[in-house]
mmCIF file with all atom_site columns, C-alpha atoms in Angstrom:
data_model
loop_
_atom_site.group_PDB
_atom_site.id
_atom_site.type_symbol
_atom_site.label_atom_id
_atom_site.label_alt_id
_atom_site.label_comp_id
_atom_site.label_asym_id
_atom_site.label_entity_id
_atom_site.label_seq_id
_atom_site.pdbx_PDB_ins_code
_atom_site.Cartn_x
_atom_site.Cartn_y
_atom_site.Cartn_z
_atom_site.occupancy
_atom_site.B_iso_or_equiv
_atom_site.pdbx_formal_charge
_atom_site.auth_seq_id
_atom_site.auth_comp_id
_atom_site.auth_asym_id
_atom_site.auth_atom_id
_atom_site.pdbx_PDB_model_num
ATOM 1   C CA . MET A 1 1   ? 19.166 -120.533 -48.921 1.00 0.00 ? 697 MET A CA 1
ATOM 2   C CA . PHE A 1 2   ? 19.987 -117.560 -46.698 1.00 0.00 ? 698 PHE A CA 1
ATOM 3   C CA . ALA A 1 3   ? 20.686 -115.509 -49.826 1.00 0.00 ? 699 ALA A CA 1
ATOM 4   C CA . ALA A 1 4   ? 17.406 -116.561 -51.489 1.00 0.00 ? 700 ALA A CA 1
ATOM 5   C CA . LEU A 1 5   ? 15.326 -115.755 -48.409 1.00 0.00 ? 701 LEU A CA 1
ATOM 6   C CA . SER A 1 6   ? 17.158 -112.470 -47.896 1.00 0.00 ? 702 SER A CA 1
ATOM 7   C CA . SER A 1 7   ? 16.617 -111.551 -51.577 1.00 0.00 ? 703 SER A CA 1
ATOM 8   C CA . VAL A 1 8   ? 12.855 -112.105 -51.383 1.00 0.00 ? 704 VAL A CA 1
ATOM 9   C CA . MET A 1 9   ? 12.670 -110.137 -48.127 1.00 0.00 ? 705 MET A CA 1
ATOM 10  C CA . GLY A 1 10  ? 14.665 -107.211 -49.535 1.00 0.00 ? 706 GLY A CA 1
ATOM 11  C CA . LEU A 1 11  ? 12.742 -107.154 -52.800 1.00 0.00 ? 707 LEU A CA 1
ATOM 12  C CA . SER A 1 12  ? 9.334  -107.144 -51.109 1.00 0.00 ? 708 SER A CA 1
ATOM 13  C CA . VAL A 1 13  ? 10.318 -104.336 -48.728 1.00 0.00 ? 709 VAL A CA 1
ATOM 14  C CA . GLY A 1 14  ? 11.789 -102.300 -51.604 1.00 0.00 ? 710 GLY A CA 1
ATOM 15  C CA . VAL A 1 15  ? 8.568  -102.640 -53.609 1.00 0.00 ? 711 VAL A CA 1
ATOM 16  C CA . ALA A 1 16  ? 6.458  -101.846 -50.531 1.00 0.00 ? 712 ALA A CA 1
ATOM 17  C CA . LYS A 1 17  ? 8.338  -98.653  -49.657 1.00 0.00 ? 713 LYS A CA 1
ATOM 18  C CA . VAL A 1 18  ? 7.948  -97.070  -53.088 1.00 0.00 ? 714 VAL A CA 1
ATOM 19  C CA . SER A 1 19  ? 4.396  -98.390  -53.595 1.00 0.00 ? 715 SER A CA 1
ATOM 20  C CA . THR A 1 20  ? 3.352  -96.874  -50.266 1.00 0.00 ? 716 THR A CA 1
ATOM 21  C CA . THR A 1 21  ? 4.668  -93.460  -51.282 1.00 0.00 ? 717 THR A CA 1
ATOM 22  C CA . LEU A 1 22  ? 2.877  -93.692  -54.643 1.00 0.00 ? 718 LEU A CA 1
ATOM 23  C CA . TYR A 1 23  ? -0.310 -94.828  -52.912 1.00 0.00 ? 719 TYR A CA 1
ATOM 24  C CA . ALA A 1 24  ? -0.115 -91.923  -50.463 1.00 0.00 ? 720 ALA A CA 1
ATOM 25  C CA . MET A 1 25  ? 0.083  -89.540  -53.417 1.00 0.00 ? 721 MET A CA 1
ATOM 26  C CA . GLU A 1 26  ? -2.879 -91.304  -55.023 1.00 0.00 ? 722 GLU A CA 1
ATOM 27  C CA . LEU A 1 27  ? -4.848 -90.737  -51.808 1.00 0.00 ? 723 LEU A CA 1
ATOM 28  C CA . GLY A 1 28  ? -4.005 -87.022  -51.937 1.00 0.00 ? 724 GLY A CA 1
ATOM 29  C CA . ALA A 1 29  ? -1.494 -86.849  -49.091 1.00 0.00 ? 725 ALA A CA 1
ATOM 30  C CA . ASN A 1 30  ? 0.092  -83.438  -48.614 1.00 0.00 ? 726 ASN A CA 1
ATOM 31  C CA . GLU A 1 31  ? 3.838  -82.887  -48.173 1.00 0.00 ? 727 GLU A CA 1
ATOM 32  C CA . ALA A 1 32  ? 3.688  -83.203  -44.375 1.00 0.00 ? 728 ALA A CA 1
ATOM 33  C CA . LEU A 1 33  ? 1.788  -86.499  -44.505 1.00 0.00 ? 729 LEU A CA 1
ATOM 34  C CA . LEU A 1 34  ? 4.108  -87.851  -47.198 1.00 0.00 ? 730 LEU A CA 1
ATOM 35  C CA . GLY A 1 35  ? 7.059  -87.173  -44.891 1.00 0.00 ? 731 GLY A CA 1
ATOM 36  C CA . LEU A 1 36  ? 5.299  -88.773  -41.921 1.00 0.00 ? 732 LEU A CA 1
ATOM 37  C CA . ILE A 1 37  ? 4.317  -91.860  -43.929 1.00 0.00 ? 733 ILE A CA 1
ATOM 38  C CA . SER A 1 38  ? 7.878  -92.247  -45.176 1.00 0.00 ? 734 SER A CA 1
ATOM 39  C CA . GLY A 1 39  ? 9.290  -91.892  -41.654 1.00 0.00 ? 735 GLY A CA 1
ATOM 40  C CA . SER A 1 40  ? 6.651  -94.138  -40.099 1.00 0.00 ? 736 SER A CA 1
ATOM 41  C CA . GLN A 1 41  ? 8.144  -97.137  -41.889 1.00 0.00 ? 737 GLN A CA 1
ATOM 42  C CA . SER A 1 42  ? 11.144 -96.913  -39.539 1.00 0.00 ? 738 SER A CA 1
ATOM 43  C CA . VAL A 1 43  ? 9.424  -96.127  -36.211 1.00 0.00 ? 739 VAL A CA 1
ATOM 44  C CA . GLY A 1 44  ? 8.793  -99.724  -35.170 1.00 0.00 ? 740 GLY A CA 1
ATOM 45  C CA . VAL A 1 45  ? 12.210 -100.798 -36.421 1.00 0.00 ? 741 VAL A CA 1
ATOM 46  C CA . LEU A 1 46  ? 13.876 -98.270  -34.111 1.00 0.00 ? 742 LEU A CA 1
ATOM 47  C CA . LEU A 1 47  ? 11.717 -99.126  -31.100 1.00 0.00 ? 743 LEU A CA 1
ATOM 48  C CA . MET A 1 48  ? 11.509 -102.905 -31.466 1.00 0.00 ? 744 MET A CA 1
ATOM 49  C CA . SER A 1 49  ? 14.910 -104.133 -32.701 1.00 0.00 ? 745 SER A CA 1
ATOM 50  C CA . ILE A 1 50  ? 16.455 -104.494 -29.212 1.00 0.00 ? 746 ILE A CA 1
ATOM 51  C CA . PRO A 1 51  ? 13.350 -106.016 -27.540 1.00 0.00 ? 747 PRO A CA 1
ATOM 52  C CA . ILE A 1 52  ? 13.000 -108.473 -30.437 1.00 0.00 ? 748 ILE A CA 1
ATOM 53  C CA . GLY A 1 53  ? 16.645 -109.457 -29.964 1.00 0.00 ? 749 GLY A CA 1
ATOM 54  C CA . LEU A 1 54  ? 15.818 -110.396 -26.372 1.00 0.00 ? 750 LEU A CA 1
ATOM 55  C CA . LEU A 1 55  ? 12.672 -112.270 -27.432 1.00 0.00 ? 751 LEU A CA 1
ATOM 56  C CA . VAL A 1 56  ? 14.654 -114.330 -29.952 1.00 0.00 ? 752 VAL A CA 1
ATOM 57  C CA . ASP A 1 57  ? 16.571 -115.803 -26.992 1.00 0.00 ? 753 ASP A CA 1
ATOM 58  C CA . HIS A 1 58  ? 13.359 -116.775 -25.203 1.00 0.00 ? 754 HIS A CA 1
ATOM 59  C CA . LEU A 1 59  ? 10.955 -117.742 -28.000 1.00 0.00 ? 755 LEU A CA 1
ATOM 60  C CA . GLY A 1 60  ? 13.337 -118.714 -30.783 1.00 0.00 ? 756 GLY A CA 1
ATOM 61  C CA . PRO A 1 61  ? 13.810 -116.966 -34.130 1.00 0.00 ? 757 PRO A CA 1
ATOM 62  C CA . SER A 1 62  ? 11.567 -119.230 -36.204 1.00 0.00 ? 758 SER A CA 1
ATOM 63  C CA . ARG A 1 63  ? 8.385  -118.445 -34.276 1.00 0.00 ? 759 ARG A CA 1
ATOM 64  C CA . LEU A 1 64  ? 9.064  -114.705 -34.318 1.00 0.00 ? 760 LEU A CA 1
ATOM 65  C CA . PHE A 1 65  ? 9.940  -114.729 -38.026 1.00 0.00 ? 761 PHE A CA 1
ATOM 66  C CA . VAL A 1 66  ? 6.722  -116.541 -38.951 1.00 0.00 ? 762 VAL A CA 1
ATOM 67  C CA . LEU A 1 67  ? 4.562  -114.312 -36.724 1.00 0.00 ? 763 LEU A CA 1
ATOM 68  C CA . GLY A 1 68  ? 6.135  -111.110 -38.034 1.00 0.00 ? 764 GLY A CA 1
ATOM 69  C CA . SER A 1 69  ? 5.827  -112.239 -41.654 1.00 0.00 ? 765 SER A CA 1
ATOM 70  C CA . LEU A 1 70  ? 2.183  -113.327 -41.349 1.00 0.00 ? 766 LEU A CA 1
ATOM 71  C CA . VAL A 1 71  ? 1.027  -110.172 -39.553 1.00 0.00 ? 767 VAL A CA 1
ATOM 72  C CA . ALA A 1 72  ? 2.991  -107.735 -41.743 1.00 0.00 ? 768 ALA A CA 1
ATOM 73  C CA . GLY A 1 73  ? 1.935  -109.574 -44.915 1.00 0.00 ? 769 GLY A CA 1
ATOM 74  C CA . SER A 1 74  ? -1.731 -109.476 -43.850 1.00 0.00 ? 770 SER A CA 1
ATOM 75  C CA . LEU A 1 75  ? -1.518 -105.746 -43.130 1.00 0.00 ? 771 LEU A CA 1
ATOM 76  C CA . TYR A 1 76  ? 0.041  -105.113 -46.544 1.00 0.00 ? 772 TYR A CA 1
ATOM 77  C CA . MET A 1 77  ? -2.793 -107.041 -48.209 1.00 0.00 ? 773 MET A CA 1
ATOM 78  C CA . ALA A 1 78  ? -5.296 -104.867 -46.328 1.00 0.00 ? 774 ALA A CA 1
ATOM 79  C CA . LEU A 1 79  ? -3.670 -101.568 -47.385 1.00 0.00 ? 775 LEU A CA 1
ATOM 80  C CA . PRO A 1 80  ? -5.740 -101.066 -50.568 1.00 0.00 ? 776 PRO A CA 1
ATOM 81  C CA . ALA A 1 81  ? -8.837 -100.807 -48.362 1.00 0.00 ? 777 ALA A CA 1
ATOM 82  C CA . VAL A 1 82  ? -7.290 -97.823  -46.533 1.00 0.00 ? 778 VAL A CA 1
ATOM 83  C CA . PRO A 1 83  ? -9.518 -94.803  -47.232 1.00 0.00 ? 779 PRO A CA 1
ATOM 84  C CA . SER A 1 84  ? -7.184 -91.916  -46.410 1.00 0.00 ? 780 SER A CA 1
ATOM 85  C CA . PRO A 1 85  ? -3.533 -90.913  -45.942 1.00 0.00 ? 781 PRO A CA 1
ATOM 86  C CA . VAL A 1 86  ? -4.037 -90.772  -42.153 1.00 0.00 ? 782 VAL A CA 1
ATOM 87  C CA . PHE A 1 87  ? -5.132 -94.415  -42.083 1.00 0.00 ? 783 PHE A CA 1
ATOM 88  C CA . LEU A 1 88  ? -2.238 -95.273  -44.387 1.00 0.00 ? 784 LEU A CA 1
ATOM 89  C CA . LEU A 1 89  ? 0.085  -93.639  -41.852 1.00 0.00 ? 785 LEU A CA 1
ATOM 90  C CA . ALA A 1 90  ? -1.426 -95.771  -39.073 1.00 0.00 ? 786 ALA A CA 1
ATOM 91  C CA . PHE A 1 91  ? -1.075 -98.979  -41.134 1.00 0.00 ? 787 PHE A CA 1
ATOM 92  C CA . THR A 1 92  ? 2.531  -98.345  -42.164 1.00 0.00 ? 788 THR A CA 1
ATOM 93  C CA . THR A 1 93  ? 3.448  -97.540  -38.562 1.00 0.00 ? 789 THR A CA 1
ATOM 94  C CA . ALA A 1 94  ? 1.809  -100.774 -37.388 1.00 0.00 ? 790 ALA A CA 1
ATOM 95  C CA . ILE A 1 95  ? 3.658  -102.794 -40.050 1.00 0.00 ? 791 ILE A CA 1
ATOM 96  C CA . SER A 1 96  ? 6.995  -101.326 -38.955 1.00 0.00 ? 792 SER A CA 1
ATOM 97  C CA . PHE A 1 97  ? 6.587  -102.879 -35.490 1.00 0.00 ? 793 PHE A CA 1
ATOM 98  C CA . PHE A 1 98  ? 6.523  -106.381 -36.992 1.00 0.00 ? 794 PHE A CA 1
ATOM 99  C CA . MET A 1 99  ? 9.419  -106.011 -39.437 1.00 0.00 ? 795 MET A CA 1
ATOM 100 C CA . PRO A 1 100 ? 12.179 -106.491 -36.796 1.00 0.00 ? 796 PRO A CA 1
ATOM 101 C CA . MET A 1 101 ? 10.708 -109.914 -36.022 1.00 0.00 ? 797 MET A CA 1
ATOM 102 C CA . ARG A 1 102 ? 11.798 -110.902 -39.523 1.00 0.00 ? 798 ARG A CA 1
ATOM 103 C CA . PHE A 1 103 ? 15.238 -109.409 -39.972 1.00 0.00 ? 799 PHE A CA 1
ATOM 104 C CA . VAL A 1 104 ? 16.471 -109.758 -36.364 1.00 0.00 ? 800 VAL A CA 1
ATOM 105 C CA . SER A 1 105 ? 15.457 -113.434 -36.401 1.00 0.00 ? 801 SER A CA 1
ATOM 106 C CA . LEU A 1 106 ? 17.194 -114.092 -39.714 1.00 0.00 ? 802 LEU A CA 1
ATOM 107 C CA . SER A 1 107 ? 20.329 -112.199 -38.636 1.00 0.00 ? 803 SER A CA 1
ATOM 108 C CA . THR A 1 108 ? 20.472 -114.224 -35.409 1.00 0.00 ? 804 THR A CA 1
ATOM 109 C CA . VAL A 1 109 ? 20.447 -117.527 -37.267 1.00 0.00 ? 805 VAL A CA 1
ATOM 110 C CA . PHE A 1 110 ? 22.941 -116.265 -39.832 1.00 0.00 ? 806 PHE A CA 1
ATOM 111 C CA . MET A 1 111 ? 25.375 -115.150 -37.135 1.00 0.00 ? 807 MET A CA 1
ATOM 112 C CA . GLN A 1 112 ? 25.135 -118.543 -35.463 1.00 0.00 ? 808 GLN A CA 1
ATOM 113 C CA . GLN A 1 113 ? 25.815 -120.344 -38.749 1.00 0.00 ? 809 GLN A CA 1
ATOM 114 C CA . LEU A 1 114 ? 28.626 -117.990 -39.792 1.00 0.00 ? 810 LEU A CA 1
ATOM 115 C CA . GLU A 1 115 ? 31.360 -120.418 -38.740 1.00 0.00 ? 811 GLU A CA 1
ATOM 116 C CA . THR A 1 116 ? 29.800 -123.125 -40.890 1.00 0.00 ? 812 THR A CA 1
ATOM 117 C CA . VAL A 1 117 ? 29.141 -121.069 -44.042 1.00 0.00 ? 813 VAL A CA 1
ATOM 118 C CA . GLY A 1 118 ? 32.325 -118.984 -43.770 1.00 0.00 ? 814 GLY A CA 1
ATOM 119 C CA . GLU A 1 119 ? 32.893 -115.294 -43.248 1.00 0.00 ? 815 GLU A CA 1
ATOM 120 C CA . GLY A 1 120 ? 33.234 -114.710 -46.990 1.00 0.00 ? 816 GLY A CA 1
ATOM 121 C CA . LYS A 1 121 ? 29.510 -115.367 -47.392 1.00 0.00 ? 817 LYS A CA 1
ATOM 122 C CA . ALA A 1 122 ? 28.522 -112.620 -44.918 1.00 0.00 ? 818 ALA A CA 1
ATOM 123 C CA . GLY A 1 123 ? 28.792 -109.964 -47.619 1.00 0.00 ? 819 GLY A CA 1
ATOM 124 C CA . TRP A 1 124 ? 26.605 -111.967 -49.985 1.00 0.00 ? 820 TRP A CA 1
ATOM 125 C CA . TYR A 1 125 ? 23.892 -112.277 -47.356 1.00 0.00 ? 821 TYR A CA 1
ATOM 126 C CA . ARG A 1 126 ? 23.776 -108.515 -46.726 1.00 0.00 ? 822 ARG A CA 1
ATOM 127 C CA . GLY A 1 127 ? 24.281 -107.685 -50.397 1.00 0.00 ? 823 GLY A CA 1
ATOM 128 C CA . THR A 1 128 ? 21.328 -109.727 -51.639 1.00 0.00 ? 824 THR A CA 1
ATOM 129 C CA . HIS A 1 129 ? 19.040 -107.985 -49.161 1.00 0.00 ? 825 HIS A CA 1
ATOM 130 C CA . ARG A 1 130 ? 20.319 -104.497 -50.032 1.00 0.00 ? 826 ARG A CA 1
ATOM 131 C CA . VAL A 1 131 ? 20.112 -105.017 -53.795 1.00 0.00 ? 827 VAL A CA 1
ATOM 132 C CA . GLY A 1 132 ? 16.470 -106.088 -53.497 1.00 0.00 ? 828 GLY A CA 1
ATOM 133 C CA . MET A 1 133 ? 15.561 -103.336 -51.062 1.00 0.00 ? 829 MET A CA 1
ATOM 134 C CA . PHE A 1 134 ? 17.339 -100.356 -52.606 1.00 0.00 ? 830 PHE A CA 1
ATOM 135 C CA . LEU A 1 135 ? 17.722 -101.216 -56.305 1.00 0.00 ? 831 LEU A CA 1
ATOM 136 C CA . LEU A 1 136 ? 15.445 -103.911 -57.734 1.00 0.00 ? 832 LEU A CA 1
ATOM 137 C CA . GLY A 1 137 ? 12.448 -103.321 -55.444 1.00 0.00 ? 833 GLY A CA 1
ATOM 138 C CA . PRO A 1 138 ? 12.095 -99.595  -56.168 1.00 0.00 ? 834 PRO A CA 1
ATOM 139 C CA . MET A 1 139 ? 12.586 -100.233 -59.900 1.00 0.00 ? 835 MET A CA 1
ATOM 140 C CA . LEU A 1 140 ? 9.828  -102.875 -59.877 1.00 0.00 ? 836 LEU A CA 1
ATOM 141 C CA . ALA A 1 141 ? 7.386  -100.847 -57.780 1.00 0.00 ? 837 ALA A CA 1
ATOM 142 C CA . ALA A 1 142 ? 6.438  -98.334  -60.483 1.00 0.00 ? 838 ALA A CA 1
ATOM 143 C CA . SER A 1 143 ? 5.961  -101.074 -63.083 1.00 0.00 ? 839 SER A CA 1
ATOM 144 C CA . LEU A 1 144 ? 3.913  -103.254 -60.747 1.00 0.00 ? 840 LEU A CA 1
ATOM 145 C CA . THR A 1 145 ? 1.579  -100.480 -59.625 1.00 0.00 ? 841 THR A CA 1
ATOM 146 C CA . LYS A 1 146 ? 1.029  -99.513  -63.258 1.00 0.00 ? 842 LYS A CA 1
ATOM 147 C CA . ALA A 1 147 ? 0.353  -103.096 -64.369 1.00 0.00 ? 843 ALA A CA 1
ATOM 148 C CA . LEU A 1 148 ? -1.512 -104.462 -61.322 1.00 0.00 ? 844 LEU A CA 1
ATOM 149 C CA . GLY A 1 149 ? -2.798 -101.353 -59.581 1.00 0.00 ? 845 GLY A CA 1
ATOM 150 C CA . PHE A 1 150 ? -2.234 -100.795 -55.868 1.00 0.00 ? 846 PHE A CA 1
ATOM 151 C CA . SER A 1 151 ? -4.559 -103.628 -54.881 1.00 0.00 ? 847 SER A CA 1
ATOM 152 C CA . GLY A 1 152 ? -2.693 -106.193 -57.001 1.00 0.00 ? 848 GLY A CA 1
ATOM 153 C CA . THR A 1 153 ? 0.717  -104.869 -55.947 1.00 0.00 ? 849 THR A CA 1
ATOM 154 C CA . TYR A 1 154 ? -0.088 -105.125 -52.243 1.00 0.00 ? 850 TYR A CA 1
ATOM 155 C CA . ARG A 1 155 ? -1.504 -108.613 -52.729 1.00 0.00 ? 851 ARG A CA 1
ATOM 156 C CA . LEU A 1 156 ? 1.768  -109.584 -54.395 1.00 0.00 ? 852 LEU A CA 1
ATOM 157 C CA . ILE A 1 157 ? 3.747  -108.078 -51.490 1.00 0.00 ? 853 ILE A CA 1
ATOM 158 C CA . GLY A 1 158 ? 1.609  -110.026 -49.012 1.00 0.00 ? 854 GLY A CA 1
ATOM 159 C CA . LEU A 1 159 ? 2.162  -113.199 -51.064 1.00 0.00 ? 855 LEU A CA 1
ATOM 160 C CA . SER A 1 160 ? 5.938  -112.647 -50.978 1.00 0.00 ? 856 SER A CA 1
ATOM 161 C CA . PHE A 1 161 ? 5.747  -112.515 -47.169 1.00 0.00 ? 857 PHE A CA 1
ATOM 162 C CA . LEU A 1 162 ? 3.919  -115.852 -47.230 1.00 0.00 ? 858 LEU A CA 1
ATOM 163 C CA . ILE A 1 163 ? 6.636  -117.273 -49.517 1.00 0.00 ? 859 ILE A CA 1
ATOM 164 C CA . THR A 1 164 ? 9.271  -116.303 -46.925 1.00 0.00 ? 860 THR A CA 1
ATOM 165 C CA . VAL A 1 165 ? 7.257  -118.177 -44.281 1.00 0.00 ? 861 VAL A CA 1
ATOM 166 C CA . LEU A 1 166 ? 7.295  -121.292 -46.499 1.00 0.00 ? 862 LEU A CA 1
ATOM 167 C CA . MET A 1 167 ? 11.055 -120.916 -47.071 1.00 0.00 ? 863 MET A CA 1
ATOM 168 C CA . SER A 1 168 ? 11.849 -120.315 -43.405 1.00 0.00 ? 864 SER A CA 1
ATOM 169 C CA . PRO A 1 169 ? 11.909 -123.958 -42.131 1.00 0.00 ? 865 PRO A CA 1
ATOM 170 C CA . ILE A 1 170 ? 14.888 -124.686 -44.400 1.00 0.00 ? 866 ILE A CA 1
ATOM 171 C CA . VAL A 1 171 ? 16.832 -121.725 -42.998 1.00 0.00 ? 867 VAL A CA 1
ATOM 172 C CA . PHE A 1 172 ? 15.705 -121.900 -39.369 1.00 0.00 ? 868 PHE A CA 1
ATOM 173 C CA . GLY A 1 173 ? 15.757 -125.711 -39.129 1.00 0.00 ? 869 GLY A CA 1
ATOM 174 C CA . PRO A 1 174 ? 19.481 -126.023 -38.259 1.00 0.00 ? 870 PRO A CA 1
ATOM 175 C CA . TYR A 1 175 ? 19.234 -123.320 -35.556 1.00 0.00 ? 871 TYR A CA 1
ATOM 176 C CA . THR A 1 176 ? 20.033 -124.580 -32.088 1.00 0.00 ? 872 THR A CA 1
ATOM 177 C CA . ALA A 1 177 ? 18.752 -122.676 -29.106 1.00 0.00 ? 873 ALA A CA 1
ATOM 178 C CA . ARG A 1 178 ? 21.248 -121.314 -26.643 1.00 0.00 ? 874 ARG A CA 1
ATOM 179 C CA . PRO A 1 179 ? 21.545 -123.767 -23.737 1.00 0.00 ? 875 PRO A CA 1
ATOM 180 C CA . ALA A 1 180 ? 20.107 -122.562 -20.447 1.00 0.00 ? 876 ALA A CA 1
ATOM 181 C CA . ARG A 1 181 ? 22.573 -121.702 -17.724 1.00 0.00 ? 877 ARG A CA 1
ATOM 182 C CA . ILE A 1 182 ? 22.792 -124.215 -14.912 1.00 0.00 ? 878 ILE A CA 1
ATOM 183 C CA . THR A 1 183 ? 23.661 -122.783 -11.526 1.00 0.00 ? 879 THR A CA 1
ATOM 184 C CA . SER A 1 184 ? 25.257 -125.220 -9.130  1.00 0.00 ? 880 SER A CA 1
ATOM 185 C CA . CYS A 1 185 ? 25.204 -124.676 -5.381  1.00 0.00 ? 881 CYS A CA 1
ATOM 186 C CA . SER A 1 186 ? 27.503 -126.473 -3.024  1.00 0.00 ? 882 SER A CA 1
ATOM 187 C CA . ALA A 1 187 ? 27.157 -127.033 0.686   1.00 0.00 ? 883 ALA A CA 1
ATOM 188 C CA . SER A 1 188 ? 29.694 -124.286 1.289   1.00 0.00 ? 884 SER A CA 1
ATOM 189 C CA . SER A 1 189 ? 27.711 -121.777 -0.782  1.00 0.00 ? 885 SER A CA 1
ATOM 190 C CA . PRO A 1 190 ? 25.640 -119.222 1.129   1.00 0.00 ? 886 PRO A CA 1
ATOM 191 C CA . PRO A 1 191 ? 21.868 -119.837 0.884   1.00 0.00 ? 887 PRO A CA 1
ATOM 192 C CA . ALA A 1 192 ? 21.318 -116.903 -1.483  1.00 0.00 ? 888 ALA A CA 1
ATOM 193 C CA . ALA A 1 193 ? 18.481 -116.414 -3.967  1.00 0.00 ? 889 ALA A CA 1
ATOM 194 C CA . THR A 1 194 ? 20.753 -117.721 -6.737  1.00 0.00 ? 890 THR A CA 1
ATOM 195 C CA . CYS A 1 195 ? 20.854 -121.234 -5.264  1.00 0.00 ? 891 CYS A CA 1
#
């Protein structure tokens, strides 16, 4: 199930990346804005990956995955209403801040289950995501935008995010939270703040 969820995630992101570039061109973005829009899709990933890793410990990966998927999917569905390349830049930047909630959460659960599924499956998990993101997604994007238009394509991307939310209980169900540390203090211990 990890591979299936990872495939859908990679495919939707691959379609979204190329569709966003095509949509920016449709909106008349110049070369500078095209570069900014392309780069903006990584801003939130760079800034949020470590903080999200810490939040996974406190809130659990399932909650963060669902929140990130619902917000990012909703923003993708709203993209066709964007009136200009500048607003598109703002939307894609906002979406990038929610993407780490998805992949950091899934990676956390996968790493915990690695002993159960076996190290040989680690490559399959990463491979399915990469194939969707860098090969199949970009190939599909041009066909989808031609057949469905940008509005239909972004609705489909948003729907794929909802599908990952529906798939997530199967993957995140076996996850066990890290047990909280218990500090014991004995009579001989000094009365410090740790006791």
